[in-house]
CSV table of C-alpha atoms and ligand atoms in Angstrom, one decimal:
chain,number,residue,atom,x,y,z
A,1,MET,CA,4.5,-24.6,-10.7
A,2,SER,CA,5.9,-24.2,-14.2
A,3,THR,CA,2.8,-23.5,-16.6
A,4,GLU,CA,4.4,-21.3,-19.4
A,5,LEU,CA,2.8,-18.0,-19.8
A,6,LYS,CA,2.6,-15.6,-22.5
A,7,ILE,CA,0.8,-12.4,-22.8
A,8,VAL,CA,-0.9,-11.4,-25.8
A,9,ALA,CA,-3.0,-8.3,-24.7
A,10,ALA,CA,-2.6,-6.0,-22.3
A,11,ARG,CA,-5.1,-3.1,-21.0
A,12,LEU,CA,-5.1,0.0,-19.0
A,13,HIS,CA,-8.4,1.2,-17.3
A,14,ARG,CA,-8.3,4.6,-15.5
A,15,VAL,CA,-11.1,4.3,-13.0
A,16,ARG,CA,-12.4,7.0,-10.9
A,17,MET,CA,-14.0,6.0,-7.8
A,18,PRO,CA,-15.7,8.8,-5.0
A,19,LEU,CA,-14.9,8.0,-1.7
A,20,VAL,CA,-17.2,7.6,1.4
A,21,HIS,CA,-15.3,10.2,3.5
A,22,GLU,CA,-13.3,12.7,2.3
A,23,PHE,CA,-9.4,12.2,3.4
A,24,GLN,CA,-7.0,14.8,4.6
A,25,THR,CA,-3.3,13.9,4.8
A,26,SER,CA,-0.7,16.5,6.0
A,27,SER,CA,-0.4,17.6,2.2
A,28,HIS,CA,-4.4,17.0,0.6
A,29,ARG,CA,-7.9,16.6,0.7
A,30,LYS,CA,-9.8,14.3,-1.5
A,31,ALA,CA,-13.0,13.3,-2.5
A,32,PHE,CA,-12.5,10.5,-5.0
A,33,LEU,CA,-9.4,8.7,-6.3
A,34,ASP,CA,-8.5,8.0,-9.9
A,35,HIS,CA,-6.2,4.6,-10.1
A,36,ILE,CA,-4.9,2.8,-13.2
A,37,LEU,CA,-6.5,-1.0,-13.2
A,38,VAL,CA,-4.1,-3.2,-15.4
A,39,GLU,CA,-5.3,-6.4,-17.2
A,40,LEU,CA,-3.0,-9.0,-18.7
A,41,GLU,CA,-4.5,-11.5,-21.0
A,42,ASP,CA,-2.6,-14.8,-21.4
A,43,ALA,CA,-2.9,-17.0,-24.6
A,44,SER,CA,-5.3,-19.4,-23.3
A,45,GLY,CA,-7.5,-16.3,-22.6
A,46,ALA,CA,-7.3,-16.1,-19.1
A,47,THR,CA,-6.7,-12.8,-17.3
A,48,GLY,CA,-4.8,-11.1,-14.3
A,49,TRP,CA,-5.7,-8.0,-12.6
A,50,GLY,CA,-3.4,-5.5,-11.0
A,51,GLU,CA,-4.0,-1.6,-9.8
A,52,ILE,CA,-1.9,1.0,-10.5
A,53,ALA,CA,-2.5,3.0,-6.7
A,54,SER,CA,-0.6,6.3,-7.7
A,55,SER,CA,-1.7,9.7,-6.0
A,56,SER,CA,-2.9,12.1,-8.7
A,57,ASP,CA,-0.6,14.4,-7.2
A,58,PRO,CA,3.3,13.8,-6.5
A,59,TYR,CA,2.9,14.4,-2.8
A,60,TYR,CA,3.1,10.8,-1.2
A,61,ALA,CA,5.7,9.5,-4.0
A,62,PRO,CA,7.3,11.4,-7.2
A,63,GLU,CA,5.0,9.4,-9.3
A,64,THR,CA,1.1,10.9,-10.4
A,65,VAL,CA,-1.6,8.9,-12.1
A,66,GLU,CA,-0.5,10.7,-15.5
A,67,SER,CA,3.2,9.4,-15.4
A,68,CYS,CA,2.3,6.3,-14.4
A,69,TRP,CA,-0.2,5.8,-17.2
A,70,HIS,CA,2.8,7.1,-19.5
A,71,ILE,CA,5.4,4.6,-17.8
A,72,ALA,CA,2.9,1.6,-18.1
A,73,SER,CA,1.4,2.5,-21.5
A,74,GLN,CA,5.2,3.3,-23.3
A,75,TYR,CA,7.5,0.9,-21.4
A,76,LEU,CA,5.8,-1.6,-19.3
A,77,LEU,CA,3.2,-3.4,-21.3
A,78,PRO,CA,4.9,-3.3,-24.4
A,79,ALA,CA,8.0,-5.0,-22.4
A,80,VAL,CA,5.9,-7.7,-21.6
A,81,LEU,CA,3.7,-8.3,-24.8
A,82,ASP,CA,4.3,-11.7,-26.7
A,83,ARG,CA,7.8,-13.1,-24.2
A,84,PRO,CA,7.3,-16.5,-22.7
A,85,TRP,CA,7.5,-16.7,-18.8
A,86,THR,CA,7.0,-19.1,-16.2
A,87,HIS,CA,7.2,-17.2,-12.9
A,88,PRO,CA,6.6,-13.4,-12.0
A,89,ASP,CA,10.1,-12.7,-11.1
A,90,GLN,CA,10.9,-13.3,-14.7
A,91,LEU,CA,8.8,-10.3,-15.7
A,92,ALA,CA,10.3,-7.9,-13.3
A,93,ALA,CA,13.3,-9.0,-14.7
A,94,VAL,CA,12.5,-7.9,-18.1
A,95,TRP,CA,11.3,-4.1,-16.7
A,96,SER,CA,14.4,-3.7,-14.3
A,97,LYS,CA,16.3,-1.5,-16.6
A,98,VAL,CA,13.0,1.1,-16.1
A,99,ARG,CA,14.6,3.5,-13.0
A,100,GLY,CA,11.9,4.1,-10.2
A,101,ASN,CA,8.3,4.7,-11.1
A,102,ASN,CA,7.6,1.9,-8.5
A,103,PHE,CA,3.8,2.5,-8.6
A,104,ALA,CA,3.7,1.7,-11.9
A,105,LYS,CA,5.6,-1.5,-11.9
A,106,ALA,CA,3.6,-2.4,-9.1
A,107,GLY,CA,0.0,-2.7,-10.8
A,108,VAL,CA,1.6,-5.0,-13.8
A,109,ASP,CA,3.5,-7.0,-11.4
A,110,THR,CA,0.7,-7.7,-9.3
A,111,ALA,CA,-1.6,-8.3,-12.4
A,112,ALA,CA,1.4,-11.3,-13.4
A,113,TRP,CA,1.2,-12.6,-10.3
A,114,VAL,CA,-2.8,-12.7,-10.2
A,115,LEU,CA,-2.3,-14.8,-13.7
A,116,TYR,CA,0.3,-16.9,-12.7
A,117,ALA,CA,-1.7,-18.2,-9.3
A,118,GLY,CA,-4.7,-18.6,-11.6
A,119,ALA,CA,-2.8,-20.7,-14.1
A,120,ASN,CA,-1.3,-22.6,-11.8
A,121,SER,CA,-5.0,-23.3,-9.4
A,122,VAL,CA,-3.7,-21.8,-6.4
A,123,PRO,CA,-4.7,-18.8,-4.5
A,124,LEU,CA,-2.4,-15.6,-4.9
A,125,ALA,CA,-1.8,-15.9,-1.0
A,126,THR,CA,-0.4,-19.4,-1.4
A,127,ALA,CA,1.4,-18.7,-5.0
A,128,LEU,CA,3.4,-15.8,-2.7
A,129,GLY,CA,3.9,-18.5,-0.3
A,130,GLY,CA,1.5,-16.9,2.5
A,131,LYS,CA,0.3,-19.5,5.1
A,132,ARG,CA,-2.1,-17.4,7.2
A,133,THR,CA,-6.1,-17.6,6.5
A,134,GLU,CA,-6.8,-14.3,8.1
A,135,VAL,CA,-5.2,-10.9,8.5
A,136,VAL,CA,-5.8,-8.5,11.0
A,137,ALA,CA,-7.1,-5.2,10.1
A,138,GLY,CA,-5.8,-1.6,11.1
A,139,VAL,CA,-7.5,1.6,10.1
A,140,SER,CA,-5.7,4.7,9.2
A,141,LEU,CA,-7.6,8.0,10.2
A,142,GLY,CA,-7.0,11.4,8.6
A,143,ILE,CA,-6.5,14.8,10.2
A,144,GLU,CA,-9.7,16.0,11.3
A,145,PRO,CA,-11.1,19.5,11.8
A,146,THR,CA,-11.0,19.1,15.5
A,147,ILE,CA,-10.4,16.6,18.3
A,148,ASP,CA,-13.9,15.8,18.7
A,149,ASP,CA,-14.2,15.1,15.3
A,150,LEU,CA,-11.2,12.4,15.5
A,151,LEU,CA,-12.5,10.7,18.7
A,152,THR,CA,-15.8,10.0,16.8
A,153,GLN,CA,-13.8,8.6,13.9
A,154,VAL,CA,-12.0,6.8,16.3
A,155,ASP,CA,-15.3,5.5,18.3
A,156,THR,CA,-16.8,4.3,14.8
A,157,GLN,CA,-14.0,1.9,14.3
A,158,VAL,CA,-13.0,1.0,17.6
A,159,ALA,CA,-17.0,0.0,17.5
A,160,ALA,CA,-16.3,-1.7,14.0
A,161,GLY,CA,-13.6,-3.9,15.7
A,162,TYR,CA,-10.7,-2.6,14.7
A,163,PRO,CA,-8.0,-3.6,17.0
A,164,ARG,CA,-5.4,-0.9,15.8
A,165,VAL,CA,-5.8,2.8,15.0
A,166,LYS,CA,-3.2,4.9,13.1
A,167,LEU,CA,-3.7,8.7,13.3
A,168,LYS,CA,-2.2,11.2,10.4
A,169,ILE,CA,-0.1,13.7,12.4
A,170,ALA,CA,1.5,17.2,11.1
A,171,PRO,CA,2.9,20.6,13.0
A,172,GLY,CA,-0.1,21.6,15.1
A,173,TRP,CA,-2.2,18.5,14.9
A,174,ASP,CA,0.5,15.6,16.9
A,175,VAL,CA,1.0,15.8,20.7
A,176,GLU,CA,-2.6,16.9,21.7
A,177,PRO,CA,-4.8,14.7,19.6
A,178,VAL,CA,-2.7,11.7,20.7
A,179,ARG,CA,-2.9,12.8,24.2
A,180,ALA,CA,-6.7,12.9,23.9
A,181,VAL,CA,-7.4,9.6,22.0
A,182,ARG,CA,-4.7,7.8,24.5
A,183,ALA,CA,-6.8,9.5,27.3
A,184,ALA,CA,-10.1,7.8,25.9
A,185,TYR,CA,-8.2,4.6,24.9
A,186,PRO,CA,-6.0,3.8,27.4
A,187,ASP,CA,-5.2,0.2,25.6
A,188,LEU,CA,-5.9,0.8,22.4
A,189,ASP,CA,-3.2,-0.3,19.9
A,190,LEU,CA,-2.5,3.2,18.8
A,191,HIS,CA,0.3,4.7,16.0
A,192,VAL,CA,1.1,7.8,14.3
A,193,ASP,CA,2.4,8.4,10.8
A,194,ALA,CA,3.7,12.0,10.0
A,195,ASN,CA,4.1,11.1,6.0
A,196,GLY,CA,7.8,12.9,6.5
A,197,ILE,CA,6.8,16.3,7.5
A,198,TYR,CA,8.8,17.1,10.5
A,199,THR,CA,12.6,17.8,10.5
A,200,ALA,CA,15.4,17.5,13.1
A,201,ASP,CA,14.2,20.4,14.6
A,202,ASP,CA,10.9,18.5,16.1
A,203,LEU,CA,13.1,16.1,17.8
A,204,LYS,CA,11.7,17.4,21.0
A,205,LEU,CA,8.4,17.7,20.0
A,206,LEU,CA,8.6,13.8,18.9
A,207,GLN,CA,10.3,12.5,22.3
A,208,GLU,CA,7.2,14.0,24.2
A,209,LEU,CA,5.3,11.4,22.0
A,210,ASP,CA,7.3,8.6,23.7
A,211,GLU,CA,5.0,8.8,27.0
A,212,PHE,CA,1.9,7.4,25.0
A,213,GLY,CA,2.8,3.9,24.6
A,214,LEU,CA,2.4,4.2,20.9
A,215,THR,CA,3.4,1.3,18.7
A,216,MET,CA,5.2,3.0,16.4
A,217,ILE,CA,5.6,6.7,15.2
A,218,GLU,CA,6.1,5.9,11.2
A,219,GLN,CA,7.8,8.1,9.2
A,220,PRO,CA,8.5,11.3,11.0
A,221,PHE,CA,11.5,12.7,8.8
A,222,ALA,CA,11.9,13.4,5.0
A,223,PRO,CA,12.6,10.0,3.0
A,224,ARG,CA,16.1,10.3,2.4
A,225,ASP,CA,16.7,11.8,5.9
A,226,LEU,CA,17.6,7.9,7.7
A,227,LEU,CA,20.5,9.7,9.6
A,228,THR,CA,17.6,11.7,11.5
A,229,HIS,CA,15.0,8.8,12.0
A,230,ALA,CA,18.2,6.9,13.5
A,231,ARG,CA,19.2,9.8,15.8
A,232,LEU,CA,15.5,9.7,16.6
A,233,GLN,CA,15.5,6.1,17.5
A,234,ARG,CA,18.2,6.2,19.9
A,235,THR,CA,16.5,8.5,22.1
A,236,ILE,CA,12.7,7.0,22.4
A,237,GLU,CA,11.2,3.7,23.4
A,238,THR,CA,8.6,4.1,21.0
A,239,PRO,CA,9.9,2.1,17.7
A,240,VAL,CA,10.2,4.3,14.7
A,241,CYS,CA,8.6,2.6,11.3
A,242,LEU,CA,9.9,3.7,8.0
A,243,ASP,CA,7.4,4.0,5.0
A,244,GLU,CA,8.4,6.7,2.2
A,245,SER,CA,12.2,5.8,3.0
A,246,ILE,CA,12.1,2.5,1.7
A,247,GLU,CA,11.5,2.0,-2.0
A,248,THR,CA,14.2,-0.5,-2.6
A,249,VAL,CA,15.5,-3.6,-0.6
A,250,ASP,CA,19.0,-2.0,-0.7
A,251,ASP,CA,17.0,1.2,1.2
A,252,LEU,CA,15.9,-1.5,3.5
A,253,GLN,CA,19.6,-2.8,4.0
A,254,THR,CA,21.0,0.8,4.6
A,255,ALA,CA,18.4,1.4,7.1
A,256,LEU,CA,18.9,-1.8,9.0
A,257,GLN,CA,22.5,-0.7,8.9
A,258,LEU,CA,21.9,2.8,10.7
A,259,GLU,CA,19.4,1.2,13.0
A,260,ALA,CA,17.1,3.7,11.6
A,261,LEU,CA,13.9,1.7,11.7
A,262,GLN,CA,12.5,-1.2,14.4
A,263,VAL,CA,9.2,-1.8,12.2
A,264,LEU,CA,8.8,-1.5,8.5
A,265,ASN,CA,5.7,-0.8,6.6
A,266,ILE,CA,6.0,-2.9,3.6
A,267,LYS,CA,3.7,-1.0,0.5
A,268,VAL,CA,3.4,-3.1,-2.8
A,269,SER,CA,3.0,0.0,-4.5
A,270,ARG,CA,5.7,2.1,-3.2
A,271,MET,CA,8.1,-1.1,-3.7
A,272,GLY,CA,7.2,-1.8,-7.3
A,273,GLY,CA,5.3,-4.9,-6.6
A,274,LEU,CA,4.8,-8.4,-5.2
A,275,THR,CA,8.1,-9.0,-6.3
A,276,PRO,CA,10.4,-6.6,-4.8
A,277,ALA,CA,7.6,-6.6,-1.6
A,278,ARG,CA,8.2,-10.5,-0.8
A,279,GLU,CA,12.3,-10.1,-0.7
A,280,ALA,CA,12.0,-6.9,1.8
A,281,HIS,CA,9.4,-9.1,4.0
A,282,ASP,CA,12.4,-11.7,3.7
A,283,ARG,CA,15.3,-9.4,4.6
A,284,ALA,CA,13.1,-7.9,7.5
A,285,GLN,CA,12.3,-11.2,9.0
A,286,ALA,CA,16.1,-11.9,8.9
A,287,ALA,CA,16.9,-8.9,10.4
A,288,GLY,CA,14.0,-9.5,13.3
A,289,ILE,CA,12.1,-6.5,12.2
A,290,PRO,CA,8.2,-7.0,12.2
A,291,VAL,CA,6.3,-5.7,9.3
A,292,TRP,CA,2.9,-4.8,8.3
A,293,CYS,CA,1.3,-4.0,5.0
A,294,GLY,CA,0.5,-0.2,4.2
A,295,GLY,CA,-1.8,0.9,1.9
A,296,MET,CA,-2.7,3.9,-0.7
A,297,HIS,CA,-6.6,3.3,-0.4
A,298,GLU,CA,-6.5,0.6,-3.0
A,299,PHE,CA,-9.6,-0.3,-4.8
A,300,GLY,CA,-10.7,-4.3,-4.3
A,301,ILE,CA,-8.0,-5.2,-6.4
A,302,GLY,CA,-4.7,-3.8,-5.2
A,303,ARG,CA,-6.5,-4.3,-1.6
A,304,VAL,CA,-6.9,-8.3,-2.0
A,305,ALA,CA,-3.1,-8.3,-3.2
A,306,ASN,CA,-2.1,-6.6,0.2
A,307,VAL,CA,-4.3,-9.1,1.9
A,308,ALA,CA,-2.3,-12.0,0.4
A,309,LEU,CA,1.0,-10.3,0.7
A,310,SER,CA,-0.1,-10.1,4.4
A,311,SER,CA,-0.4,-13.8,5.0
A,312,LEU,CA,3.2,-13.9,4.8
A,313,ALA,CA,4.7,-14.8,7.9
A,314,GLY,CA,6.6,-12.1,9.2
A,315,PHE,CA,3.4,-9.7,8.8
A,316,THR,CA,3.1,-9.9,12.4
A,317,LEU,CA,1.3,-6.6,13.0
A,318,PRO,CA,-2.1,-5.4,11.9
A,319,SER,CA,-2.0,-4.3,8.4
A,320,ASP,CA,-4.0,-1.5,6.6
A,321,VAL,CA,-6.2,-3.9,5.0
A,322,SER,CA,-9.7,-2.8,6.3
A,323,ALA,CA,-13.1,-3.4,4.4
A,324,SER,CA,-13.6,-1.6,1.3
A,325,GLU,CA,-17.1,0.1,2.4
A,326,LYS,CA,-14.8,2.1,4.7
A,327,TYR,CA,-13.8,3.8,1.3
A,328,TYR,CA,-16.2,2.7,-1.5
A,329,ALA,CA,-19.6,2.6,-1.4
A,330,ARG,CA,-19.1,-0.3,-4.2
A,331,ASP,CA,-15.9,-1.9,-5.0
A,332,VAL,CA,-14.6,-3.2,-8.3
A,333,ILE,CA,-14.7,-6.5,-7.1
A,334,GLU,CA,-17.3,-9.1,-5.9
A,335,PRO,CA,-17.3,-9.8,-2.9
A,336,ALA,CA,-15.9,-6.8,-1.6
A,337,VAL,CA,-13.5,-7.1,1.2
A,338,VAL,CA,-15.1,-7.4,4.5
A,339,ALA,CA,-13.4,-7.2,7.9
A,340,VAL,CA,-15.3,-9.0,10.5
A,341,GLU,CA,-14.4,-7.7,13.9
A,342,GLY,CA,-11.2,-6.3,12.4
A,343,VAL,CA,-10.3,-9.7,10.5
A,344,VAL,CA,-10.1,-10.2,7.1
A,345,GLN,CA,-10.1,-13.3,5.5
A,346,VAL,CA,-7.2,-14.4,3.1
A,347,PRO,CA,-9.5,-15.3,-0.2
A,348,GLY,CA,-8.8,-19.1,-0.7
A,349,GLY,CA,-10.2,-19.5,-4.7
A,350,THR,CA,-7.6,-19.7,-7.4
A,351,GLY,CA,-5.8,-16.3,-8.6
A,352,LEU,CA,-7.5,-13.3,-7.0
A,353,GLY,CA,-10.1,-14.9,-5.6
A,354,HIS,CA,-12.4,-12.5,-6.4
A,355,ALA,CA,-14.6,-11.9,-9.5
A,356,VAL,CA,-13.8,-8.4,-11.1
A,357,ASP,CA,-17.1,-6.3,-11.6
A,358,ARG,CA,-16.5,-5.5,-15.1
A,359,ALA,CA,-19.4,-3.6,-15.5
A,360,LEU,CA,-18.9,-1.5,-12.4
A,361,ILE,CA,-15.3,-0.7,-13.8
A,362,GLU,CA,-16.7,0.1,-17.5
A,363,ALA,CA,-19.3,2.7,-15.7
A,364,ASN,CA,-16.6,4.4,-13.9
A,365,THR,CA,-13.6,4.4,-16.7
A,366,VAL,CA,-12.3,7.9,-17.7
A,367,ALA,CA,-9.8,6.7,-19.9
A,368,GLU,CA,-8.5,3.3,-21.8
A,369,PHE,CA,-5.5,1.9,-23.3
A,370,ALA,CA,-5.0,-1.5,-24.9
A,371,LEU,CA,-2.0,-3.6,-26.8
A,372,GLY,CA,-2.6,-6.8,-28.5
A,373,PRO,CA,-3.7,-8.3,-31.6
A,374,GLU,CA,-7.0,-6.2,-32.5
A,375,GLN,CA,-4.8,-2.6,-32.1
A,376,GLU,CA,-2.0,-3.8,-34.4
B,1,MG,MG1,2.7,6.0,5.9
């Protein structure tokens, strides 16, 4: 695949979408999400779409929608304009001098991959090297007001066919909700995610979770605290999974060396795009570490990119690629992502493999930015 591409116009659309069900994590509650859609247009007139799925607040990662807007509009889009390229790796190299800001980079990188796949007449998954034609999806459930509310949510998702359920945990909402869900579903693939809220003082409490046969305990400690993750992993059977800790392939190498994880959550946004996400997958696979694809409540564009990435061979655990309808009444792509009995089909059409609903995007746009001939 060596079609030469040149981006002649680049646009950002800040789009606000209402959530079907308010979501509570250890740090915040949300009724709608603003994500930035990235649209790159090639000299041929073809477009590639990507999604900057940053939270509005700097609680999951240091970035916000505002900081992403600044970095994408002032640094990333100007860097990719009018530059010939044949593979997305070459564009990733162009913006490598921008430190961090992985969510902003991820949206631009994904748009470049979609453009590249389309120009070479292959599905995005094929361009990435994926072989799987379907992906098993898991769902993630927030902190509910009561354990009964949580059980109702679990009932709904299990009835919908999702084979894996992840529970957000936080101090005061950990051992007891897990015990209740495990009692109701003895064989369910169940895992917990703490988003880094515990400290070394909580080691004993986290060890109590070992008796519930969880598939993994995800990111119990702060992102940079790899040593305590390694300490916990030495004392429990349950695999420790890292999410926030791994922003670069170098972070992964360090964590592997420290034996701080047995499972890796790869998020396209957190790693800075499909290019580094693919590399992290390859490293983890070489180290015998199973991976799965985490989500940031993406709209359809980012969601489909996650599905395509999850088609790579090392994604052996269910990914956060549940159906659009779990989050959004109507999605920005057509058709929306659907899960049948917890399984999502990898799109077989070229490029993104779904049509982008421009009318819906326009109706929900709260800000726009454009670079290209008509702006000069
Ligand atoms: Mg997580």
